[in-house]
């Protein structure tokens, strides 16, 4: 699928075909997409645990579900639980930026050397960062980017997905999650039972309310010609609700035996 169309067709899928398994190779592609994401200092904080719903006992699945996610987790045949491993920096001790230097990605023309890492980057930036209260927030920016690449790969492979919260205390016990890992969200994954449009692209705040140019208060003005180009490339698609969405949701509920 074309890149812009993948961005456009991605929307949270909450009705999965509960009986259609996801090919293992597609799951691997999702994880591979996460791994090649940009990551600060090349440190790779994101960790993911692939769990097959049908391999969970009923009691564990029930306990993992939160009220905002229960039906989704029941319908999705695959769950990918995402975490950040906070121990990465202290274990790495500046080795990953040095690796970037060794392969010619960080170069002397930009001030990089092993000595610069030993004398400045590690002791003055990374070591204090890893001990600061801001550390989990900085890490979440990194892991969120990587996880999103995996999410987009799912749609490229014809799958649907929805991030949800989960009971992380239950997950910690059930999946042997180390103490240093902080829980993010679970990617619920499967083949959509709803149409891929899923009722249309979901509402967003106005563009100019979100992005500034030069300084806050000076909105980045949207050029309608660019919007038209993105519409043509299927990145900007018909907004929700599409005219037949109510009927679609009703039919899905009847098919799955869910409340209407
Ligand atoms: C970090 C994160 C957590 C989310 N958690 C939930 C959740 O617990 N339950 C749910 O139904 N949707 C959840 N969502 C999906 C959002 O509700 C959804 O992305 C948003 O409404 C925009 O719709 P779209 O994804 O279809 O564009 C989550 C999304 C993100 C990014």
PDB file of C-alpha atoms and ligand atoms in Angstrom:
ATOM      1  CA  UNK A   1       0.000   0.000   0.000  1.00  0.00           C
ATOM      2  CA  UNK A   2       1.180   3.544  -0.659  1.00  0.00           C
ATOM      3  CA  UNK A   3       2.601   5.335   2.380  1.00  0.00           C
ATOM      4  CA  UNK A   4       0.022   8.130   2.407  1.00  0.00           C
ATOM      5  CA  UNK A   5      -2.844   5.694   2.044  1.00  0.00           C
ATOM      6  CA  UNK A   6      -1.589   3.692   5.024  1.00  0.00           C
ATOM      7  CA  UNK A   7      -1.668   6.882   7.098  1.00  0.00           C
ATOM      8  CA  UNK A   8      -5.162   7.618   5.814  1.00  0.00           C
ATOM      9  CA  UNK A   9      -6.729   4.183   6.309  1.00  0.00           C
ATOM     10  CA  UNK A  10      -5.367   3.766   9.823  1.00  0.00           C
ATOM     11  CA  UNK A  11      -8.081   4.161  12.343  1.00  0.00           C
ATOM     12  CA  UNK A  12      -8.872   2.339  15.521  1.00  0.00           C
ATOM     13  CA  UNK A  13     -10.583  -0.916  14.657  1.00  0.00           C
ATOM     14  CA  UNK A  14     -12.768  -2.167  17.496  1.00  0.00           C
ATOM     15  CA  UNK A  15     -14.581  -5.012  15.732  1.00  0.00           C
ATOM     16  CA  UNK A  16     -12.284  -7.863  14.786  1.00  0.00           C
ATOM     17  CA  UNK A  17     -13.051 -11.211  13.236  1.00  0.00           C
ATOM     18  CA  UNK A  18     -12.510 -13.148  16.460  1.00  0.00           C
ATOM     19  CA  UNK A  19     -11.883 -16.461  14.684  1.00  0.00           C
ATOM     20  CA  UNK A  20      -9.448 -15.352  11.986  1.00  0.00           C
ATOM     21  CA  UNK A  21      -5.877 -15.818  13.165  1.00  0.00           C
ATOM     22  CA  UNK A  22      -3.112 -13.371  12.253  1.00  0.00           C
ATOM     23  CA  UNK A  23      -0.207 -14.842  10.309  1.00  0.00           C
ATOM     24  CA  UNK A  24       2.970 -14.972  12.389  1.00  0.00           C
ATOM     25  CA  UNK A  25       4.940 -13.329   9.568  1.00  0.00           C
ATOM     26  CA  UNK A  26       2.673 -10.282   9.747  1.00  0.00           C
ATOM     27  CA  UNK A  27       3.288 -10.017  13.473  1.00  0.00           C
ATOM     28  CA  UNK A  28       7.021 -10.182  12.806  1.00  0.00           C
ATOM     29  CA  UNK A  29       6.723  -7.383  10.222  1.00  0.00           C
ATOM     30  CA  UNK A  30       5.024  -5.212  12.855  1.00  0.00           C
ATOM     31  CA  UNK A  31       7.875  -5.854  15.292  1.00  0.00           C
ATOM     32  CA  UNK A  32      10.473  -5.229  12.565  1.00  0.00           C
ATOM     33  CA  UNK A  33       8.817  -1.861  11.835  1.00  0.00           C
ATOM     34  CA  UNK A  34       9.111  -0.945  15.513  1.00  0.00           C
ATOM     35  CA  UNK A  35      12.790  -1.906  15.562  1.00  0.00           C
ATOM     36  CA  UNK A  36      13.844   0.352  12.676  1.00  0.00           C
ATOM     37  CA  UNK A  37      12.216   3.443  14.226  1.00  0.00           C
ATOM     38  CA  UNK A  38      14.268   6.450  15.183  1.00  0.00           C
ATOM     39  CA  UNK A  39      15.390   6.120  18.799  1.00  0.00           C
ATOM     40  CA  UNK A  40      17.220   8.610  20.979  1.00  0.00           C
ATOM     41  CA  UNK A  41      20.915   7.711  21.223  1.00  0.00           C
ATOM     42  CA  UNK A  42      19.993   4.463  19.481  1.00  0.00           C
ATOM     43  CA  UNK A  43      19.074   3.115  22.898  1.00  0.00           C
ATOM     44  CA  UNK A  44      15.873   1.145  22.031  1.00  0.00           C
ATOM     45  CA  UNK A  45      13.598   1.311  25.049  1.00  0.00           C
ATOM     46  CA  UNK A  46      10.540  -0.302  23.494  1.00  0.00           C
ATOM     47  CA  UNK A  47       9.779  -3.865  24.516  1.00  0.00           C
ATOM     48  CA  UNK A  48       6.795  -5.832  23.239  1.00  0.00           C
ATOM     49  CA  UNK A  49       5.199  -9.100  24.293  1.00  0.00           C
ATOM     50  CA  UNK A  50       3.102 -10.897  21.684  1.00  0.00           C
ATOM     51  CA  UNK A  51       0.247 -12.796  23.297  1.00  0.00           C
ATOM     52  CA  UNK A  52      -2.288 -14.987  21.523  1.00  0.00           C
ATOM     53  CA  UNK A  53      -5.709 -14.441  23.084  1.00  0.00           C
ATOM     54  CA  UNK A  54      -6.679 -18.090  22.777  1.00  0.00           C
ATOM     55  CA  UNK A  55      -3.602 -19.153  24.737  1.00  0.00           C
ATOM     56  CA  UNK A  56      -4.736 -17.101  27.737  1.00  0.00           C
ATOM     57  CA  UNK A  57      -6.912 -18.881  30.254  1.00  0.00           C
ATOM     58  CA  UNK A  58     -10.370 -17.304  30.728  1.00  0.00           C
ATOM     59  CA  UNK A  59      -9.509 -15.976  34.169  1.00  0.00           C
ATOM     60  CA  UNK A  60      -6.365 -14.168  32.991  1.00  0.00           C
ATOM     61  CA  UNK A  61      -8.074 -12.643  29.941  1.00  0.00           C
ATOM     62  CA  UNK A  62     -10.922 -11.429  32.143  1.00  0.00           C
ATOM     63  CA  UNK A  63      -8.486  -9.898  34.633  1.00  0.00           C
ATOM     64  CA  UNK A  64      -6.405  -8.163  31.922  1.00  0.00           C
ATOM     65  CA  UNK A  65      -9.447  -6.293  30.588  1.00  0.00           C
ATOM     66  CA  UNK A  66     -10.367  -2.790  31.682  1.00  0.00           C
ATOM     67  CA  UNK A  67     -13.846  -1.310  31.165  1.00  0.00           C
ATOM     68  CA  UNK A  68     -12.570   0.876  28.283  1.00  0.00           C
ATOM     69  CA  UNK A  69     -11.120  -2.102  26.451  1.00  0.00           C
ATOM     70  CA  UNK A  70     -12.896  -5.304  27.381  1.00  0.00           C
ATOM     71  CA  UNK A  71     -14.756  -6.126  24.175  1.00  0.00           C
ATOM     72  CA  UNK A  72     -11.795  -5.119  22.017  1.00  0.00           C
ATOM     73  CA  UNK A  73      -9.441  -7.444  23.890  1.00  0.00           C
ATOM     74  CA  UNK A  74     -11.957 -10.282  23.645  1.00  0.00           C
ATOM     75  CA  UNK A  75     -12.377  -9.890  19.896  1.00  0.00           C
ATOM     76  CA  UNK A  76      -8.712  -9.352  18.958  1.00  0.00           C
ATOM     77  CA  UNK A  77      -6.932 -12.679  18.414  1.00  0.00           C
ATOM     78  CA  UNK A  78      -3.519 -11.107  19.091  1.00  0.00           C
ATOM     79  CA  UNK A  79      -2.408  -8.688  21.801  1.00  0.00           C
ATOM     80  CA  UNK A  80       0.945  -6.927  21.636  1.00  0.00           C
ATOM     81  CA  UNK A  81       1.709  -5.542  25.091  1.00  0.00           C
ATOM     82  CA  UNK A  82       4.112  -2.580  24.873  1.00  0.00           C
ATOM     83  CA  UNK A  83       6.537  -1.476  27.575  1.00  0.00           C
ATOM     84  CA  UNK A  84       9.542   0.766  28.055  1.00  0.00           C
ATOM     85  CA  UNK A  85      12.570  -0.858  29.595  1.00  0.00           C
ATOM     86  CA  UNK A  86      13.907   1.875  31.889  1.00  0.00           C
ATOM     87  CA  UNK A  87      17.073  -0.056  32.681  1.00  0.00           C
ATOM     88  CA  UNK A  88      18.435   0.435  29.164  1.00  0.00           C
ATOM     89  CA  UNK A  89      20.556   3.534  29.799  1.00  0.00           C
ATOM     90  CA  UNK A  90      22.245   2.300  32.961  1.00  0.00           C
ATOM     91  CA  UNK A  91      23.077  -1.003  31.277  1.00  0.00           C
ATOM     92  CA  UNK A  92      24.220   0.720  28.092  1.00  0.00           C
ATOM     93  CA  UNK A  93      26.466   3.311  29.779  1.00  0.00           C
ATOM     94  CA  UNK A  94      27.001   5.296  26.570  1.00  0.00           C
ATOM     95  CA  UNK A  95      27.738   2.265  24.396  1.00  0.00           C
ATOM     96  CA  UNK A  96      24.925   2.921  21.913  1.00  0.00           C
ATOM     97  CA  UNK A  97      26.044   6.445  20.874  1.00  0.00           C
ATOM     98  CA  UNK A  98      29.550   5.033  20.500  1.00  0.00           C
ATOM     99  CA  UNK A  99      28.126   2.398  18.194  1.00  0.00           C
ATOM    100  CA  UNK A 100      26.653   5.188  16.061  1.00  0.00           C
ATOM    101  CA  UNK A 101      30.091   6.822  15.947  1.00  0.00           C
ATOM    102  CA  UNK A 102      31.724   3.543  14.913  1.00  0.00           C
ATOM    103  CA  UNK A 103      29.341   3.072  11.972  1.00  0.00           C
ATOM    104  CA  UNK A 104      29.744   6.665  10.759  1.00  0.00           C
ATOM    105  CA  UNK A 105      26.272   7.931  11.690  1.00  0.00           C
ATOM    106  CA  UNK A 106      27.503  10.377  14.375  1.00  0.00           C
ATOM    107  CA  UNK A 107      30.621  12.027  12.979  1.00  0.00           C
ATOM    108  CA  UNK A 108      33.546  14.228  14.122  1.00  0.00           C
ATOM    109  CA  UNK A 109      32.232  17.083  11.956  1.00  0.00           C
ATOM    110  CA  UNK A 110      29.289  17.254  14.370  1.00  0.00           C
ATOM    111  CA  UNK A 111      31.563  17.019  17.397  1.00  0.00           C
ATOM    112  CA  UNK A 112      31.208  13.293  18.058  1.00  0.00           C
ATOM    113  CA  UNK A 113      33.964  11.062  19.441  1.00  0.00           C
ATOM    114  CA  UNK A 114      34.179   8.308  22.074  1.00  0.00           C
ATOM    115  CA  UNK A 115      35.831  10.893  24.328  1.00  0.00           C
ATOM    116  CA  UNK A 116      32.890  13.312  23.877  1.00  0.00           C
ATOM    117  CA  UNK A 117      30.549  10.481  24.953  1.00  0.00           C
ATOM    118  CA  UNK A 118      32.728   9.526  27.957  1.00  0.00           C
ATOM    119  CA  UNK A 119      33.314  13.096  29.143  1.00  0.00           C
ATOM    120  CA  UNK A 120      30.026  14.830  28.282  1.00  0.00           C
ATOM    121  CA  UNK A 121      27.191  12.760  26.809  1.00  0.00           C
ATOM    122  CA  UNK A 122      27.183   9.978  29.396  1.00  0.00           C
ATOM    123  CA  UNK A 123      28.076  11.837  32.638  1.00  0.00           C
ATOM    124  CA  UNK A 124      26.254  15.101  31.927  1.00  0.00           C
ATOM    125  CA  UNK A 125      23.283  14.044  29.797  1.00  0.00           C
ATOM    126  CA  UNK A 126      22.349  10.384  29.824  1.00  0.00           C
ATOM    127  CA  UNK A 127      23.312   9.370  33.355  1.00  0.00           C
ATOM    128  CA  UNK A 128      21.440  12.307  35.004  1.00  0.00           C
ATOM    129  CA  UNK A 129      18.497  11.866  32.611  1.00  0.00           C
ATOM    130  CA  UNK A 130      18.149   8.211  33.577  1.00  0.00           C
ATOM    131  CA  UNK A 131      17.895   9.244  37.250  1.00  0.00           C
ATOM    132  CA  UNK A 132      15.549  12.208  36.777  1.00  0.00           C
ATOM    133  CA  UNK A 133      11.768  12.286  37.273  1.00  0.00           C
ATOM    134  CA  UNK A 134      11.421  13.363  33.609  1.00  0.00           C
ATOM    135  CA  UNK A 135      13.028  10.150  32.368  1.00  0.00           C
ATOM    136  CA  UNK A 136       9.827   8.108  31.798  1.00  0.00           C
ATOM    137  CA  UNK A 137       8.292  11.004  29.850  1.00  0.00           C
ATOM    138  CA  UNK A 138      11.348  11.323  27.588  1.00  0.00           C
ATOM    139  CA  UNK A 139      11.341   7.582  27.065  1.00  0.00           C
ATOM    140  CA  UNK A 140       7.610   7.538  26.263  1.00  0.00           C
ATOM    141  CA  UNK A 141       8.194   9.903  23.336  1.00  0.00           C
ATOM    142  CA  UNK A 142      10.730   7.439  21.989  1.00  0.00           C
ATOM    143  CA  UNK A 143       8.713   4.268  22.514  1.00  0.00           C
ATOM    144  CA  UNK A 144       5.535   5.909  21.193  1.00  0.00           C
ATOM    145  CA  UNK A 145       7.242   6.645  17.896  1.00  0.00           C
ATOM    146  CA  UNK A 146       8.498   3.092  17.553  1.00  0.00           C
ATOM    147  CA  UNK A 147       5.155   1.574  18.504  1.00  0.00           C
ATOM    148  CA  UNK A 148       3.384   3.764  15.947  1.00  0.00           C
ATOM    149  CA  UNK A 149       5.577   2.427  13.170  1.00  0.00           C
ATOM    150  CA  UNK A 150       4.418  -1.051  14.126  1.00  0.00           C
ATOM    151  CA  UNK A 151       0.827   0.124  14.162  1.00  0.00           C
ATOM    152  CA  UNK A 152       1.104   1.491  10.629  1.00  0.00           C
ATOM    153  CA  UNK A 153       2.675  -1.751   9.411  1.00  0.00           C
ATOM    154  CA  UNK A 154      -0.427  -3.587  10.641  1.00  0.00           C
ATOM    155  CA  UNK A 155      -2.597  -1.576   8.240  1.00  0.00           C
ATOM    156  CA  UNK A 156      -0.092  -2.045   5.432  1.00  0.00           C
ATOM    157  CA  UNK A 157      -0.612  -5.784   5.943  1.00  0.00           C
ATOM    158  CA  UNK A 158      -4.408  -5.553   5.733  1.00  0.00           C
ATOM    159  CA  UNK A 159      -4.920  -5.846   9.486  1.00  0.00           C
ATOM    160  CA  UNK A 160      -6.665  -3.526  11.919  1.00  0.00           C
ATOM    161  CA  UNK A 161      -5.589  -2.499  15.403  1.00  0.00           C
ATOM    162  CA  UNK A 162      -6.570  -0.507  18.440  1.00  0.00           C
ATOM    163  CA  UNK A 163      -4.376   0.612  21.317  1.00  0.00           C
ATOM    164  CA  UNK A 164      -5.992   0.100  24.679  1.00  0.00           C
ATOM    165  CA  UNK A 165      -5.104   0.326  28.303  1.00  0.00           C
ATOM    166  CA  UNK A 166      -4.830  -2.959  30.207  1.00  0.00           C
ATOM    167  CA  UNK A 167      -4.463  -4.161  33.772  1.00  0.00           C
ATOM    168  CA  UNK A 168      -0.710  -3.953  34.066  1.00  0.00           C
ATOM    169  CA  UNK A 169      -0.536  -5.649  37.468  1.00  0.00           C
ATOM    170  CA  UNK A 170      -2.172  -8.743  36.018  1.00  0.00           C
ATOM    171  CA  UNK A 171       0.037  -8.561  32.920  1.00  0.00           C
ATOM    172  CA  UNK A 172       3.199  -8.262  35.024  1.00  0.00           C
ATOM    173  CA  UNK A 173       2.376 -11.516  36.755  1.00  0.00           C
ATOM    174  CA  UNK A 174       1.045 -13.355  33.693  1.00  0.00           C
ATOM    175  CA  UNK A 175       3.879 -12.450  31.301  1.00  0.00           C
ATOM    176  CA  UNK A 176       6.853 -12.337  33.735  1.00  0.00           C
ATOM    177  CA  UNK A 177       7.413  -8.626  33.087  1.00  0.00           C
ATOM    178  CA  UNK A 178      10.640  -7.353  34.705  1.00  0.00           C
ATOM    179  CA  UNK A 179      10.413  -4.683  37.423  1.00  0.00           C
ATOM    180  CA  UNK A 180      12.262  -2.106  35.282  1.00  0.00           C
ATOM    181  CA  UNK A 181       9.671  -2.153  32.512  1.00  0.00           C
ATOM    182  CA  UNK A 182       6.948   0.479  32.639  1.00  0.00           C
ATOM    183  CA  UNK A 183       3.673  -0.443  30.966  1.00  0.00           C
ATOM    184  CA  UNK A 184       2.360   1.545  27.999  1.00  0.00           C
ATOM    185  CA  UNK A 185      -0.593   0.153  26.048  1.00  0.00           C
ATOM    186  CA  UNK A 186      -1.585  -3.022  24.284  1.00  0.00           C
ATOM    187  CA  UNK A 187      -1.987  -3.183  20.521  1.00  0.00           C
ATOM    188  CA  UNK A 188      -5.098  -5.267  19.882  1.00  0.00           C
ATOM    189  CA  UNK A 189      -4.607  -6.843  16.493  1.00  0.00           C
ATOM    190  CA  UNK A 190      -6.644  -8.807  13.998  1.00  0.00           C
ATOM    191  CA  UNK A 191      -8.558  -8.749  10.751  1.00  0.00           C
ATOM    192  CA  UNK A 192     -11.299  -6.098  10.800  1.00  0.00           C
ATOM    193  CA  UNK A 193     -14.849  -7.388  10.849  1.00  0.00           C
ATOM    194  CA  UNK A 194     -16.031  -3.852  10.237  1.00  0.00           C
ATOM    195  CA  UNK A 195     -15.236  -2.206   6.904  1.00  0.00           C
ATOM    196  CA  UNK A 196     -11.723  -0.791   6.677  1.00  0.00           C
ATOM    197  CA  UNK A 197     -13.268   2.696   6.559  1.00  0.00           C
ATOM    198  CA  UNK A 198     -14.863   1.891   9.936  1.00  0.00           C
ATOM    199  CA  UNK A 199     -17.379   4.661   9.507  1.00  0.00           C
ATOM    200  CA  UNK A 200     -14.937   7.280   8.232  1.00  0.00           C
ATOM    201  CA  UNK A 201     -11.912   9.197   9.450  1.00  0.00           C
ATOM    202  CA  UNK A 202     -12.350  10.281  13.058  1.00  0.00           C
ATOM    203  CA  UNK A 203     -12.719  13.920  14.107  1.00  0.00           C
ATOM    204  CA  UNK A 204      -9.651  15.992  14.952  1.00  0.00           C
ATOM    205  CA  UNK A 205      -9.245  19.502  16.375  1.00  0.00           C
ATOM    206  CA  UNK A 206      -8.878  22.224  13.737  1.00  0.00           C
ATOM    207  CA  UNK A 207      -5.392  22.169  12.137  1.00  0.00           C
ATOM    208  CA  UNK A 208      -4.560  25.750  13.090  1.00  0.00           C
ATOM    209  CA  UNK A 209      -5.373  25.075  16.751  1.00  0.00           C
ATOM    210  CA  UNK A 210      -2.626  22.467  16.906  1.00  0.00           C
ATOM    211  CA  UNK A 211       0.375  23.843  15.044  1.00  0.00           C
ATOM    212  CA  UNK A 212       2.208  27.170  15.160  1.00  0.00           C
ATOM    213  CA  UNK A 213       4.661  28.896  12.878  1.00  0.00           C
ATOM    214  CA  UNK A 214       7.461  30.921  14.449  1.00  0.00           C
ATOM    215  CA  UNK A 215       5.776  31.353  17.793  1.00  0.00           C
ATOM    216  CA  UNK A 216       2.776  30.115  19.709  1.00  0.00           C
ATOM    217  CA  UNK A 217      -0.291  32.154  18.845  1.00  0.00           C
ATOM    218  CA  UNK A 218       0.716  32.364  15.196  1.00  0.00           C
ATOM    219  CA  UNK A 219      -1.069  29.375  13.619  1.00  0.00           C
ATOM    220  CA  UNK A 220       0.537  27.437  10.791  1.00  0.00           C
ATOM    221  CA  UNK A 221      -1.965  28.271   8.038  1.00  0.00           C
ATOM    222  CA  UNK A 222      -3.341  25.356   6.083  1.00  0.00           C
ATOM    223  CA  UNK A 223      -3.009  25.517   2.295  1.00  0.00           C
ATOM    224  CA  UNK A 224      -6.151  24.021   0.745  1.00  0.00           C
ATOM    225  CA  UNK A 225      -4.189  22.958  -2.350  1.00  0.00           C
ATOM    226  CA  UNK A 226      -2.076  20.697  -0.117  1.00  0.00           C
ATOM    227  CA  UNK A 227      -5.224  19.339   1.502  1.00  0.00           C
ATOM    228  CA  UNK A 228      -6.589  18.512  -1.949  1.00  0.00           C
ATOM    229  CA  UNK A 229      -3.344  16.719  -2.840  1.00  0.00           C
ATOM    230  CA  UNK A 230      -3.557  14.641   0.363  1.00  0.00           C
ATOM    231  CA  UNK A 231      -7.194  13.830  -0.353  1.00  0.00           C
ATOM    232  CA  UNK A 232      -6.206  12.617  -3.799  1.00  0.00           C
ATOM    233  CA  UNK A 233      -3.538  10.383  -2.224  1.00  0.00           C
ATOM    234  CA  UNK A 234      -6.141   8.998   0.239  1.00  0.00           C
ATOM    235  CA  UNK A 235      -4.375  10.329   3.306  1.00  0.00           C
ATOM    236  CA  UNK A 236      -7.255  12.610   4.124  1.00  0.00           C
ATOM    237  CA  UNK A 237     -10.399  10.544   3.711  1.00  0.00           C
ATOM    238  CA  UNK A 238     -14.146  11.006   4.129  1.00  0.00           C
ATOM    239  CA  UNK A 239     -14.870  12.066   7.709  1.00  0.00           C
ATOM    240  CA  UNK A 240     -16.925  10.071  10.179  1.00  0.00           C
ATOM    241  CA  UNK A 241     -19.738   9.349  10.313  1.00  0.00           C
ATOM    242  CA  UNK A 242     -20.217   7.783   6.882  1.00  0.00           C
ATOM    243  CA  UNK A 243     -23.945   7.558   6.019  1.00  0.00           C
ATOM    244  CA  UNK A 244     -24.300   3.799   6.691  1.00  0.00           C
ATOM    245  CA  UNK A 245     -22.300   3.646   9.934  1.00  0.00           C
ATOM    246  CA  UNK A 246     -25.289   3.149  12.244  1.00  0.00           C
ATOM    247  CA  UNK A 247     -26.467   0.138  10.230  1.00  0.00           C
ATOM    248  CA  UNK A 248     -22.935  -1.242  10.095  1.00  0.00           C
ATOM    249  CA  UNK A 249     -22.539  -1.041  13.874  1.00  0.00           C
ATOM    250  CA  UNK A 250     -25.969  -2.601  14.401  1.00  0.00           C
ATOM    251  CA  UNK A 251     -25.180  -5.513  12.061  1.00  0.00           C
ATOM    252  CA  UNK A 252     -21.798  -6.073  13.733  1.00  0.00           C
ATOM    253  CA  UNK A 253     -23.394  -6.171  17.175  1.00  0.00           C
ATOM    254  CA  UNK A 254     -25.968  -8.737  16.008  1.00  0.00           C
ATOM    255  CA  UNK A 255     -23.323 -10.876  14.342  1.00  0.00           C
ATOM    256  CA  UNK A 256     -21.120 -10.894  17.439  1.00  0.00           C
ATOM    257  CA  UNK A 257     -23.924 -11.112  20.002  1.00  0.00           C
ATOM    258  CA  UNK A 258     -23.008  -7.739  21.512  1.00  0.00           C
ATOM    259  CA  UNK A 259     -25.391  -5.110  22.896  1.00  0.00           C
ATOM    260  CA  UNK A 260     -26.816  -2.724  20.262  1.00  0.00           C
TER     261      UNK A 260
HETATM  262  C1  LIG B   1      -2.120   5.699  23.737  1.00  0.00           C
HETATM  263  C2  LIG B   1      -3.509   5.355  23.304  1.00  0.00           C
HETATM  264  C3  LIG B   1      -4.373   4.699  24.167  1.00  0.00           C
HETATM  265  C4  LIG B   1      -5.663   4.357  23.766  1.00  0.00           C
HETATM  266  N1  LIG B   1      -6.478   3.661  24.611  1.00  0.00           N
HETATM  267  C5  LIG B   1      -7.720   3.296  24.191  1.00  0.00           C
HETATM  268  C6  LIG B   1      -8.579   2.512  25.030  1.00  0.00           C
HETATM  269  O1  LIG B   1      -8.229   2.153  26.157  1.00  0.00           O
HETATM  270  N2  LIG B   1      -9.786   2.155  24.542  1.00  0.00           N
HETATM  271  C7  LIG B   1     -10.224   2.509  23.296  1.00  0.00           C
HETATM  272  O2  LIG B   1     -11.334   2.143  22.901  1.00  0.00           O
HETATM  273  N3  LIG B   1      -9.422   3.247  22.463  1.00  0.00           N
HETATM  274  C8  LIG B   1      -8.188   3.644  22.877  1.00  0.00           C
HETATM  275  N4  LIG B   1      -7.370   4.355  22.038  1.00  0.00           N
HETATM  276  C9  LIG B   1      -7.825   4.704  20.672  1.00  0.00           C
HETATM  277  C10 LIG B   1      -8.255   6.168  20.599  1.00  0.00           C
HETATM  278  O3  LIG B   1      -9.502   6.319  21.223  1.00  0.00           O
HETATM  279  C11 LIG B   1      -8.322   6.588  19.116  1.00  0.00           C
HETATM  280  O4  LIG B   1      -7.025   6.527  18.578  1.00  0.00           O
HETATM  281  C12 LIG B   1      -8.857   7.988  18.914  1.00  0.00           C
HETATM  282  O5  LIG B   1     -10.186   8.023  19.287  1.00  0.00           O
HETATM  283  C13 LIG B   1      -8.734   8.453  17.483  1.00  0.00           C
HETATM  284  O6  LIG B   1      -9.391   7.567  16.606  1.00  0.00           O
HETATM  285  P1  LIG B   1      -8.625   6.795  15.447  1.00  0.00           P
HETATM  286  O7  LIG B   1      -7.506   6.022  16.087  1.00  0.00           O
HETATM  287  O8  LIG B   1      -9.648   5.899  14.832  1.00  0.00           O
HETATM  288  O9  LIG B   1      -8.098   7.815  14.487  1.00  0.00           O
HETATM  289  C14 LIG B   1      -6.079   4.707  22.451  1.00  0.00           C
HETATM  290  C15 LIG B   1      -5.205   5.378  21.576  1.00  0.00           C
HETATM  291  C16 LIG B   1      -3.944   5.687  21.987  1.00  0.00           C
HETATM  292  C17 LIG B   1      -3.001   6.378  21.025  1.00  0.00           C
END
